[in-house]
C-alpha atoms as a printed R data frame, in Angstrom:
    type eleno elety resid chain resno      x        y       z
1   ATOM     1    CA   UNK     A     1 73.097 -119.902 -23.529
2   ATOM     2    CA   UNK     A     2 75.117 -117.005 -22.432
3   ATOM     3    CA   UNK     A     3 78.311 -116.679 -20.960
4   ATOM     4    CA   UNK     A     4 79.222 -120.292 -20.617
5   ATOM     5    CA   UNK     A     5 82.681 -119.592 -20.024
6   ATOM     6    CA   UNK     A     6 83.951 -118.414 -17.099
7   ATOM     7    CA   UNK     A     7 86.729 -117.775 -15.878
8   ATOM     8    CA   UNK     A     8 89.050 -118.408 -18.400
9   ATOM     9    CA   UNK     A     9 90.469 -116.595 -21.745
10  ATOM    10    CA   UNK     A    10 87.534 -117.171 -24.534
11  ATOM    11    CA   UNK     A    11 87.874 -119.093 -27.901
12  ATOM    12    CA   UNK     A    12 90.015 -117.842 -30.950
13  ATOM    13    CA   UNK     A    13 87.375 -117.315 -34.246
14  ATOM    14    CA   UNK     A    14 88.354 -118.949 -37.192
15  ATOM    15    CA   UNK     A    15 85.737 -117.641 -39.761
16  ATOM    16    CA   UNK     A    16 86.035 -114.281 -40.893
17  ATOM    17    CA   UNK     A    17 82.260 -113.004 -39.686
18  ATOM    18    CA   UNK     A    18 80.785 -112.232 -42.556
19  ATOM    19    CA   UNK     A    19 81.064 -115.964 -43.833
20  ATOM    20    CA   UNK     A    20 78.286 -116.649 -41.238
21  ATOM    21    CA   UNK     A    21 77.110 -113.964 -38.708
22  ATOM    22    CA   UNK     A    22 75.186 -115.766 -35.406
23  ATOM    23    CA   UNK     A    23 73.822 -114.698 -32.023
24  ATOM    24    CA   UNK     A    24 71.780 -117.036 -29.589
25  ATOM    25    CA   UNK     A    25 68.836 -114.948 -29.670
26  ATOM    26    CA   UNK     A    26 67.885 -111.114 -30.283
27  ATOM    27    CA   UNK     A    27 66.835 -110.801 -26.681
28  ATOM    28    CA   UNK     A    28 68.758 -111.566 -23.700
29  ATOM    29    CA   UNK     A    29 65.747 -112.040 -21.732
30  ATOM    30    CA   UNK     A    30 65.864 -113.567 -18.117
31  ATOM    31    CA   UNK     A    31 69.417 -115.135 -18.735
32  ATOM    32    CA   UNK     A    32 70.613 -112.710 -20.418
33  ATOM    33    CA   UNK     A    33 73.595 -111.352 -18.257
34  ATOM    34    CA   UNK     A    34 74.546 -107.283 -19.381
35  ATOM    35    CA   UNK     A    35 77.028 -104.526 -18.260
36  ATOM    36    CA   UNK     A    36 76.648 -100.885 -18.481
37  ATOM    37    CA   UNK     A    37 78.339  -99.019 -21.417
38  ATOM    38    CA   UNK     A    38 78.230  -96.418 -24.448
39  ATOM    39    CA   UNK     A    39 78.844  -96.533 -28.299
40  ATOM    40    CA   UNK     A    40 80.332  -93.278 -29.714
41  ATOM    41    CA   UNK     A    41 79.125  -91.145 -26.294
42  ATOM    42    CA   UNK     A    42 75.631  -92.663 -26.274
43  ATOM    43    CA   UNK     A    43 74.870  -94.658 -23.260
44  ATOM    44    CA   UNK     A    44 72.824  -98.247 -23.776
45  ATOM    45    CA   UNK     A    45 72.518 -101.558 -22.051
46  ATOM    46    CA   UNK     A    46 74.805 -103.790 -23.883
47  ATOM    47    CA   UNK     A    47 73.827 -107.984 -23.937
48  ATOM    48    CA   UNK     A    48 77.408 -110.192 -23.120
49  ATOM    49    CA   UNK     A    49 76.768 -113.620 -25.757
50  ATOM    50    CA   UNK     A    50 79.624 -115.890 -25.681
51  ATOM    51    CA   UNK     A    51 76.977 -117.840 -28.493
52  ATOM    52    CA   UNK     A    52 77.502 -115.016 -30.912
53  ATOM    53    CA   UNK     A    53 80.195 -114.474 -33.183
54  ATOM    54    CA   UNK     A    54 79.148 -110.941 -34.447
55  ATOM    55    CA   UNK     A    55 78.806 -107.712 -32.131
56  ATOM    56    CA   UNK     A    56 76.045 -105.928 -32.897
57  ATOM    57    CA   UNK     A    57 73.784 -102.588 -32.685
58  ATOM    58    CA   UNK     A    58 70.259 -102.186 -32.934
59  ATOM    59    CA   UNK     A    59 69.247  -99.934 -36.061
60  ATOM    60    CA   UNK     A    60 67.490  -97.062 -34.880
61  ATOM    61    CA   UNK     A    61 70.741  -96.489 -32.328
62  ATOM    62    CA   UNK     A    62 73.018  -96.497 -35.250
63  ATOM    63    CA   UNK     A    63 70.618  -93.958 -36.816
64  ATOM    64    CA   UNK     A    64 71.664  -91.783 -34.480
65  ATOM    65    CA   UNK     A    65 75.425  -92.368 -35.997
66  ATOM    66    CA   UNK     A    66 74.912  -91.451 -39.126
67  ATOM    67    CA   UNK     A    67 78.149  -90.359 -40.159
68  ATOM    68    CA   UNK     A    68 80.192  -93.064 -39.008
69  ATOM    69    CA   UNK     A    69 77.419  -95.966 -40.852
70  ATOM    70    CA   UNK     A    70 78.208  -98.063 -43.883
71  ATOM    71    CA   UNK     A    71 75.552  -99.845 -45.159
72  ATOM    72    CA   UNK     A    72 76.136 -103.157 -46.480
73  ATOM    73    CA   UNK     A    73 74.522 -105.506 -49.160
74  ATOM    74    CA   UNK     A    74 71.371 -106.840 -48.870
75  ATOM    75    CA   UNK     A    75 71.949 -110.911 -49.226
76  ATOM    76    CA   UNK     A    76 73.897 -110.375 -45.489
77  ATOM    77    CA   UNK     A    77 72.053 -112.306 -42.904
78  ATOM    78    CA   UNK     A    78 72.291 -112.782 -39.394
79  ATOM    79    CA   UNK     A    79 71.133 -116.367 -37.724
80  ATOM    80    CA   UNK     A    80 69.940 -117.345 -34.561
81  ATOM    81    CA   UNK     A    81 70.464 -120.309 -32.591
82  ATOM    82    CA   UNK     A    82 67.236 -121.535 -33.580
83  ATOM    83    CA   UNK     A    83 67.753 -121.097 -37.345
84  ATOM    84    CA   UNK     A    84 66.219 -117.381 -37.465
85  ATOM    85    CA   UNK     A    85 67.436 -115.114 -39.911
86  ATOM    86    CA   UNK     A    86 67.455 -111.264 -39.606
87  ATOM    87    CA   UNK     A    87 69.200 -108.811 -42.537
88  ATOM    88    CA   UNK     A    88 72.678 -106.772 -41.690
89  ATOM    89    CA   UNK     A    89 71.529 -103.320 -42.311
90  ATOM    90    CA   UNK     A    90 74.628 -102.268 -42.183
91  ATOM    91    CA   UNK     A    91 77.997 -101.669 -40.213
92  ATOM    92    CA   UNK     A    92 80.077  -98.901 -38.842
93  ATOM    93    CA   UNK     A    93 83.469  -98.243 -36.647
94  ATOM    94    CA   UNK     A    94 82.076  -97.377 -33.396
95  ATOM    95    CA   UNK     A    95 84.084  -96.259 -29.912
96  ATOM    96    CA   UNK     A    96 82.229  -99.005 -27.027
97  ATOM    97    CA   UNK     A    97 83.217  -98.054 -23.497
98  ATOM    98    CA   UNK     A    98 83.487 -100.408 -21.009
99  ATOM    99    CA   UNK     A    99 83.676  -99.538 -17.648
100 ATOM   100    CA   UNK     A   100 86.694  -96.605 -17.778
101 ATOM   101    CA   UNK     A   101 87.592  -98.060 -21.261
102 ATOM   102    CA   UNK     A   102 87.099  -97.152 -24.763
103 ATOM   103    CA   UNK     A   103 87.955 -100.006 -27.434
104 ATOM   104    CA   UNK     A   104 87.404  -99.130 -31.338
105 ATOM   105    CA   UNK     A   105 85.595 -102.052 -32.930
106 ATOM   106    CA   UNK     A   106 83.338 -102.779 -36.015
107 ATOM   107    CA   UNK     A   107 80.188 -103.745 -35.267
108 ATOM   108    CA   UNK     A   108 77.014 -104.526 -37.455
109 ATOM   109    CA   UNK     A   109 73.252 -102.944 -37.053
110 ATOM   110    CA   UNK     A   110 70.665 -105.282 -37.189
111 ATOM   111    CA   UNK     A   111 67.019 -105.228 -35.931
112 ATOM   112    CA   UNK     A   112 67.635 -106.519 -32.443
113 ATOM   113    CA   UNK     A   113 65.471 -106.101 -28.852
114 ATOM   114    CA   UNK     A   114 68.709 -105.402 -27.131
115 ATOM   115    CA   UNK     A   115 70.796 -102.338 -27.532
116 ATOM   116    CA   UNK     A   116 73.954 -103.799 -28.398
117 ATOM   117    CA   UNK     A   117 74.969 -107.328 -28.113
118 ATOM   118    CA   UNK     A   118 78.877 -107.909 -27.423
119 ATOM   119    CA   UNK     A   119 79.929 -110.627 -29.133
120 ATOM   120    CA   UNK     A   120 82.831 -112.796 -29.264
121 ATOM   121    CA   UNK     A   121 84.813 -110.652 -31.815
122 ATOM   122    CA   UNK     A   122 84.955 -108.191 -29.421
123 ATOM   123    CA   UNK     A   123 85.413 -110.632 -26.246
124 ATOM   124    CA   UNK     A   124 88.800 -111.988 -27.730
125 ATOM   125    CA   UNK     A   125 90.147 -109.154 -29.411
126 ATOM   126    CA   UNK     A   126 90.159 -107.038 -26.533
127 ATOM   127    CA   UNK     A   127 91.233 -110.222 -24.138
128 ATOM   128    CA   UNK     A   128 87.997 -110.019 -22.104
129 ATOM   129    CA   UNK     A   129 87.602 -113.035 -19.039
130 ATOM   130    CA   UNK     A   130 83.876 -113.909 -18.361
131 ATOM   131    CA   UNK     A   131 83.914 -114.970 -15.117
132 ATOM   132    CA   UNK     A   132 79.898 -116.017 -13.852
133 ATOM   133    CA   UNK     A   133 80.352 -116.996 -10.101
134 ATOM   134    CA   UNK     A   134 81.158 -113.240 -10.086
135 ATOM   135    CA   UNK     A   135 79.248 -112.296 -12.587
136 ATOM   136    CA   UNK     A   136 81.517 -110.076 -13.992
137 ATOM   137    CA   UNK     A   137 83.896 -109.426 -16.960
138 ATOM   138    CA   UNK     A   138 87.796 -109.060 -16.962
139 ATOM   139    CA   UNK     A   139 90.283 -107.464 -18.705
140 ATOM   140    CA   UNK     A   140 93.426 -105.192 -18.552
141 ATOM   141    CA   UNK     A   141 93.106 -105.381 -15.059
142 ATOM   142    CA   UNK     A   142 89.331 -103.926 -14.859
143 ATOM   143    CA   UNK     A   143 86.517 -105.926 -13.471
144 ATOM   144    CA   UNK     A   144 82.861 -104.896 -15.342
145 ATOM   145    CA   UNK     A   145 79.668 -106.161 -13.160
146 ATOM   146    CA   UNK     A   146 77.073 -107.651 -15.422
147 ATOM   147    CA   UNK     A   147 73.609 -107.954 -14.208
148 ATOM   148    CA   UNK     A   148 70.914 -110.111 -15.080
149 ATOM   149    CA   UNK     A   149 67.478 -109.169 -16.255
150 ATOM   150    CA   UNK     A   150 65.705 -111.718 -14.015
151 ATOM   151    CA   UNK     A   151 63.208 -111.000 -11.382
152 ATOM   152    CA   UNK     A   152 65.874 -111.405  -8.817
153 ATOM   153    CA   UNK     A   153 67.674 -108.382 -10.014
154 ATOM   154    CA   UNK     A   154 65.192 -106.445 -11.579
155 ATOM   155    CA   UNK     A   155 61.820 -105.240 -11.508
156 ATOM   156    CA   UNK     A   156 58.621 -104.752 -13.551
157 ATOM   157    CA   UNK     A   157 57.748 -101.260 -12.873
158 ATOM   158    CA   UNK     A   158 55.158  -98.642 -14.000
159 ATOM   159    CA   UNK     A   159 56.358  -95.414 -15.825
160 ATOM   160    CA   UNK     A   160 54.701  -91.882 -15.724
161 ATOM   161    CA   UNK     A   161 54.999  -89.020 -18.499
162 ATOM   162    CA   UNK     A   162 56.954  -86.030 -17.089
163 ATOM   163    CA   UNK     A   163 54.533  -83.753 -19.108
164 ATOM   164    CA   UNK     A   164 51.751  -83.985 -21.504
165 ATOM   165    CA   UNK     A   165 52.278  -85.718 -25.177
166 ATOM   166    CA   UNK     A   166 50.840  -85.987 -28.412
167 ATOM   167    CA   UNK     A   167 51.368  -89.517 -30.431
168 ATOM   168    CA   UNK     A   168 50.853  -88.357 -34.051
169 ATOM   169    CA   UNK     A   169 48.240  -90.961 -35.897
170 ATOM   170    CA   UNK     A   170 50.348  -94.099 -37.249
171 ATOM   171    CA   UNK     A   171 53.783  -93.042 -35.742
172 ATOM   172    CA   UNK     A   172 56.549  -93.768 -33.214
173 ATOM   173    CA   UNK     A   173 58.331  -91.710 -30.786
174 ATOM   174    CA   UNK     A   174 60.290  -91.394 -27.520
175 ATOM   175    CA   UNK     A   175 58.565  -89.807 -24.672
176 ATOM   176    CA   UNK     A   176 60.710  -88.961 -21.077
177 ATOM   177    CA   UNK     A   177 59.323  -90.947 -18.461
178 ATOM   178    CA   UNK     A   178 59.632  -90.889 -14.461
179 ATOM   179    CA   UNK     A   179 59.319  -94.633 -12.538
180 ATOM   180    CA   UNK     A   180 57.052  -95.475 -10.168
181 ATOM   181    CA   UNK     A   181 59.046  -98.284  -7.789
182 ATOM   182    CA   UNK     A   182 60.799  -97.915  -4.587
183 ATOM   183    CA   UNK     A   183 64.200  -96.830  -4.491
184 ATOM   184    CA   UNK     A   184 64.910 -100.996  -3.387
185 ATOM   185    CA   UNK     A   185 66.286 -101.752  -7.028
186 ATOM   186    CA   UNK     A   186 68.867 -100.230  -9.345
187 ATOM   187    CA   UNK     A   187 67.332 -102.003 -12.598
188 ATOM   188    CA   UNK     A   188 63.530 -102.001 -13.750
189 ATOM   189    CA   UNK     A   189 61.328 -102.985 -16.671
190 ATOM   190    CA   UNK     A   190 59.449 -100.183 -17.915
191 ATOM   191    CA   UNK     A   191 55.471 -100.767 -18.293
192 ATOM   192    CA   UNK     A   192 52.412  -98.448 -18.563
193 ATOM   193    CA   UNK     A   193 50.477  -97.778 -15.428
194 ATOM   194    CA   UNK     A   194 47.158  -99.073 -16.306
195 ATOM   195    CA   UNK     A   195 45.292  -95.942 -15.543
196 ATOM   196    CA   UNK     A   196 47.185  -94.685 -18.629
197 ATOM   197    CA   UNK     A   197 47.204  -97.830 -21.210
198 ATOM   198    CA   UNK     A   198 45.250  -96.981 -24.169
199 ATOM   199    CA   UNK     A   199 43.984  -98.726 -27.136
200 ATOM   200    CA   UNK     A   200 46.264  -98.926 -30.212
201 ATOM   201    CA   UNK     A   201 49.118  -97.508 -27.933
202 ATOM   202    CA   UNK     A   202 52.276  -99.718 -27.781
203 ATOM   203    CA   UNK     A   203 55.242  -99.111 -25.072
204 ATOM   204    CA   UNK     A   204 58.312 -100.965 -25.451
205 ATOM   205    CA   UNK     A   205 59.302 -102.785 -22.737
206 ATOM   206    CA   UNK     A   206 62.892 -101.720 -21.513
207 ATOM   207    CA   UNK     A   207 65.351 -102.387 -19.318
208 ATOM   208    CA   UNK     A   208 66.305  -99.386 -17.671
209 ATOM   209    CA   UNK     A   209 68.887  -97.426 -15.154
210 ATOM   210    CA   UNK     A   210 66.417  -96.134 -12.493
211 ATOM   211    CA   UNK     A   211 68.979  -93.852 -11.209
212 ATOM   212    CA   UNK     A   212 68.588  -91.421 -13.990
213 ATOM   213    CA   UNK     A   213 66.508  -88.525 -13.285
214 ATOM   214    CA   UNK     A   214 64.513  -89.297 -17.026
215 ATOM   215    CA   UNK     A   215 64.118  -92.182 -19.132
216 ATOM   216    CA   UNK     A   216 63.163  -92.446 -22.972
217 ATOM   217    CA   UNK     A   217 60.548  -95.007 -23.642
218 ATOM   218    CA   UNK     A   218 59.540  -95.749 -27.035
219 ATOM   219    CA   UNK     A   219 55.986  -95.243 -27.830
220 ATOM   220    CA   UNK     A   220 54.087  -96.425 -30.951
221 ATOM   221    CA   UNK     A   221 50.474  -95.148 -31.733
222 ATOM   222    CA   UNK     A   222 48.861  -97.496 -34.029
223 ATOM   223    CA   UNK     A   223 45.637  -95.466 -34.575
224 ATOM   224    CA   UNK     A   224 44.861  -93.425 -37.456
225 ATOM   225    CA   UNK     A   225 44.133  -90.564 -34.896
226 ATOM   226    CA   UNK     A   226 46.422  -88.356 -32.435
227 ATOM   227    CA   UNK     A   227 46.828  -90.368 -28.863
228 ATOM   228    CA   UNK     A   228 47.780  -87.955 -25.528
229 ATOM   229    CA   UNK     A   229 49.587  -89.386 -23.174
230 ATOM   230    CA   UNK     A   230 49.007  -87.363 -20.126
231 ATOM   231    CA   UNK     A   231 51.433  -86.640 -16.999
């Protein structure tokens, strides 16, 4: 489903996007092939999808890009390969590094599990080569390394609080985390060890860069009372 062409220069779009925004899926998940990068300075995992003719951002990323966001009407949908439909919040002009890169592209916010999801807009404007034996992307002379979220290259992994918080009743927030898992991978799923898990208490499952000293993991307490998290 993504990345099925490798090797080679990708296909020119015909459509202007907004005639029919699509993506394979929200999710990467265990196919799902991604590379390292940033939009406007802020680091994220970003999804490569050959199947989608749109790049997008997740909303509460672009929240964090306020200036730069243009929200768009509400009749603009974006489907999946399986006929889902999900509503364009919006769109800015973002700056998306790639490796030692920056390229200046539009992209569109939509409620998405990934990040970002690169789509082939960008792909062909900025002459990228997906090449899968090598998993890898090409262009201007650069080679990217993607990575896949499988269980051959990652691993599901337990997270720890770095200090004590407080989940207001009915609310969401990020909470900095420290990983539990040998120092054997560079990529992990973060999970709640179970001596932690509480009831109502959500964690989003991520995909993160265990070489950073801290990682942000989205909580959501669904209680109508305070939760603590301890260390």
């Amino acid at each position: 489903m993504y990345g099925r062409l490798a090797g080679r220069r990708l296909p020119f779009l015909y459509k202007a996007p907004e005639e029919g925004l699509k993506v394979s899926a929200l999710w990467g998940g265990r196919n799902g092939l991604y590379l390292e990068g940033s939009i406007c300075g802020i680091p994220c995992l970003m999804l490569v999808d050959t199947g989608a003719n749109v790049t997008l951002v997740r909303t509460d990323l672009a929240q964090k890009l306020k200036e730069n966001f243009i929200y768009t009407a509400p009749n603009i949908s974006l489907k999946t390969a399986t006929g889902a439909k999900v509503e364009i919040r919006g769109k800015l002009d973002a700056a998306i590094e790639c490796g030692c890169r920056k390229f200046q592209h539009r992209i569109y916010v939509a409620d998405i599990t990934d990040p970002c999801i690169l789509g082939l807009d960008f792909l062909q404007k900025f002459n990228f080569t997906v090449d899968l034996e090598k998993n890898e992307i090409r262009t201007g002379g650069e080679e990217i390394p993607l990575f896949s979220a499988s269980a051959e290259h990652s691993k599901l992994c337990s997270v720890l609080a770095k200090e004590k918080t407080i989940i207001p009743a009915r609310s969401e927030c990020l909470i900095q985390e420290v990983t539990e898992v040998s120092g054997k991978f560079r990529y992990a799923v973060t999970d709640f060890p179970s001596r932690v898990s509480q009831k109502s208490v959500l964690v989003a499952a991520t995909l993160v860069d265990l070489k950073r000293e801290a990682i942000p993991v989205r909580v959501l307490n669904l209680d109508n009372k305070p939760k603590t998290v301890d260390k």
